[in-house]
């Protein structure tokens, strides 16, 4: 169940680095890096905090795609 994101793109547009975004949402730079790579799915609370930083909805940054099941 992959959760895809456009976090790096939004961060670049705001001209902030991973450390700065982490400080704004109270997580480590490593957490931001893991989210951007798709290695970590943020909690709903964290996703909302991130979206608030950019002034957009959660859905504009994160989107979910269901795995296809072969039958």
mmCIF file of C-alpha atoms in Angstrom:
data_model
loop_
_atom_site.group_PDB
_atom_site.id
_atom_site.type_symbol
_atom_site.label_atom_id
_atom_site.label_comp_id
_atom_site.label_asym_id
_atom_site.label_seq_id
_atom_site.Cartn_x
_atom_site.Cartn_y
_atom_site.Cartn_z
ATOM 1 C CA UNK A 1 0.000 0.000 0.000
ATOM 2 C CA UNK A 2 2.334 2.722 -1.184
ATOM 3 C CA UNK A 3 1.887 6.274 -0.015
ATOM 4 C CA UNK A 4 3.410 8.646 -2.535
ATOM 5 C CA UNK A 5 4.273 12.252 -1.842
ATOM 6 C CA UNK A 6 5.411 15.512 -3.391
ATOM 7 C CA UNK A 7 7.123 16.686 -0.222
ATOM 8 C CA UNK A 8 10.514 17.347 -1.812
ATOM 9 C CA UNK A 9 8.879 19.457 -4.524
ATOM 10 C CA UNK A 10 6.917 21.532 -1.996
ATOM 11 C CA UNK A 11 10.002 21.936 0.175
ATOM 12 C CA UNK A 12 12.052 23.154 -2.799
ATOM 13 C CA UNK A 13 9.356 25.667 -3.720
ATOM 14 C CA UNK A 14 9.454 27.074 -0.176
ATOM 15 C CA UNK A 15 13.282 27.021 -0.292
ATOM 16 C CA UNK A 16 13.706 25.148 2.976
ATOM 17 C CA UNK A 17 15.856 22.111 3.663
ATOM 18 C CA UNK A 18 14.894 18.897 5.429
ATOM 19 C CA UNK A 19 16.282 20.104 8.752
ATOM 20 C CA UNK A 20 14.249 23.331 8.616
ATOM 21 C CA UNK A 21 11.040 21.489 7.755
ATOM 22 C CA UNK A 22 11.731 19.040 10.566
ATOM 23 C CA UNK A 23 12.061 21.922 13.014
ATOM 24 C CA UNK A 24 8.782 23.435 11.824
ATOM 25 C CA UNK A 25 6.849 20.191 12.371
ATOM 26 C CA UNK A 26 8.908 18.982 15.363
ATOM 27 C CA UNK A 27 10.532 15.869 13.853
ATOM 28 C CA UNK A 28 14.099 15.049 12.852
ATOM 29 C CA UNK A 29 15.673 15.693 9.481
ATOM 30 C CA UNK A 30 15.955 11.924 9.146
ATOM 31 C CA UNK A 31 12.178 11.544 9.475
ATOM 32 C CA UNK A 32 11.605 14.084 6.699
ATOM 33 C CA UNK A 33 14.139 12.230 4.531
ATOM 34 C CA UNK A 34 12.416 8.895 5.164
ATOM 35 C CA UNK A 35 9.018 10.362 4.266
ATOM 36 C CA UNK A 36 10.389 11.840 1.029
ATOM 37 C CA UNK A 37 11.924 8.492 0.033
ATOM 38 C CA UNK A 38 8.707 6.634 0.837
ATOM 39 C CA UNK A 39 10.372 4.614 3.587
ATOM 40 C CA UNK A 40 8.095 6.023 6.288
ATOM 41 C CA UNK A 41 4.410 6.959 6.257
ATOM 42 C CA UNK A 42 3.663 9.911 8.515
ATOM 43 C CA UNK A 43 0.920 9.847 11.102
ATOM 44 C CA UNK A 44 -2.235 11.769 10.289
ATOM 45 C CA UNK A 45 -1.146 14.456 12.748
ATOM 46 C CA UNK A 46 2.266 14.824 11.132
ATOM 47 C CA UNK A 47 0.774 14.874 7.621
ATOM 48 C CA UNK A 48 -1.576 17.669 8.724
ATOM 49 C CA UNK A 49 1.313 19.648 10.250
ATOM 50 C CA UNK A 50 3.335 19.298 7.058
ATOM 51 C CA UNK A 51 0.405 20.397 4.888
ATOM 52 C CA UNK A 52 -0.163 23.404 7.159
ATOM 53 C CA UNK A 53 3.444 24.553 6.668
ATOM 54 C CA UNK A 54 2.832 24.696 2.907
ATOM 55 C CA UNK A 55 -0.716 26.066 3.145
ATOM 56 C CA UNK A 56 -2.210 23.155 1.204
ATOM 57 C CA UNK A 57 -4.346 20.101 1.906
ATOM 58 C CA UNK A 58 -2.835 16.769 2.857
ATOM 59 C CA UNK A 59 -4.084 15.344 -0.440
ATOM 60 C CA UNK A 60 -2.023 17.863 -2.407
ATOM 61 C CA UNK A 61 1.181 16.467 -0.881
ATOM 62 C CA UNK A 62 0.336 12.823 -0.179
ATOM 63 C CA UNK A 63 -1.565 10.321 -2.293
ATOM 64 C CA UNK A 64 -2.236 6.655 -1.827
ATOM 65 C CA UNK A 65 -2.370 3.999 -4.527
ATOM 66 C CA UNK A 66 -3.693 0.537 -3.837
ATOM 67 C CA UNK A 67 -1.649 -2.438 -4.881
ATOM 68 C CA UNK A 68 -3.146 -4.344 -7.777
ATOM 69 C CA UNK A 69 -4.101 -7.882 -6.877
ATOM 70 C CA UNK A 70 -3.512 -10.487 -9.564
ATOM 71 C CA UNK A 71 -6.429 -12.865 -9.805
#
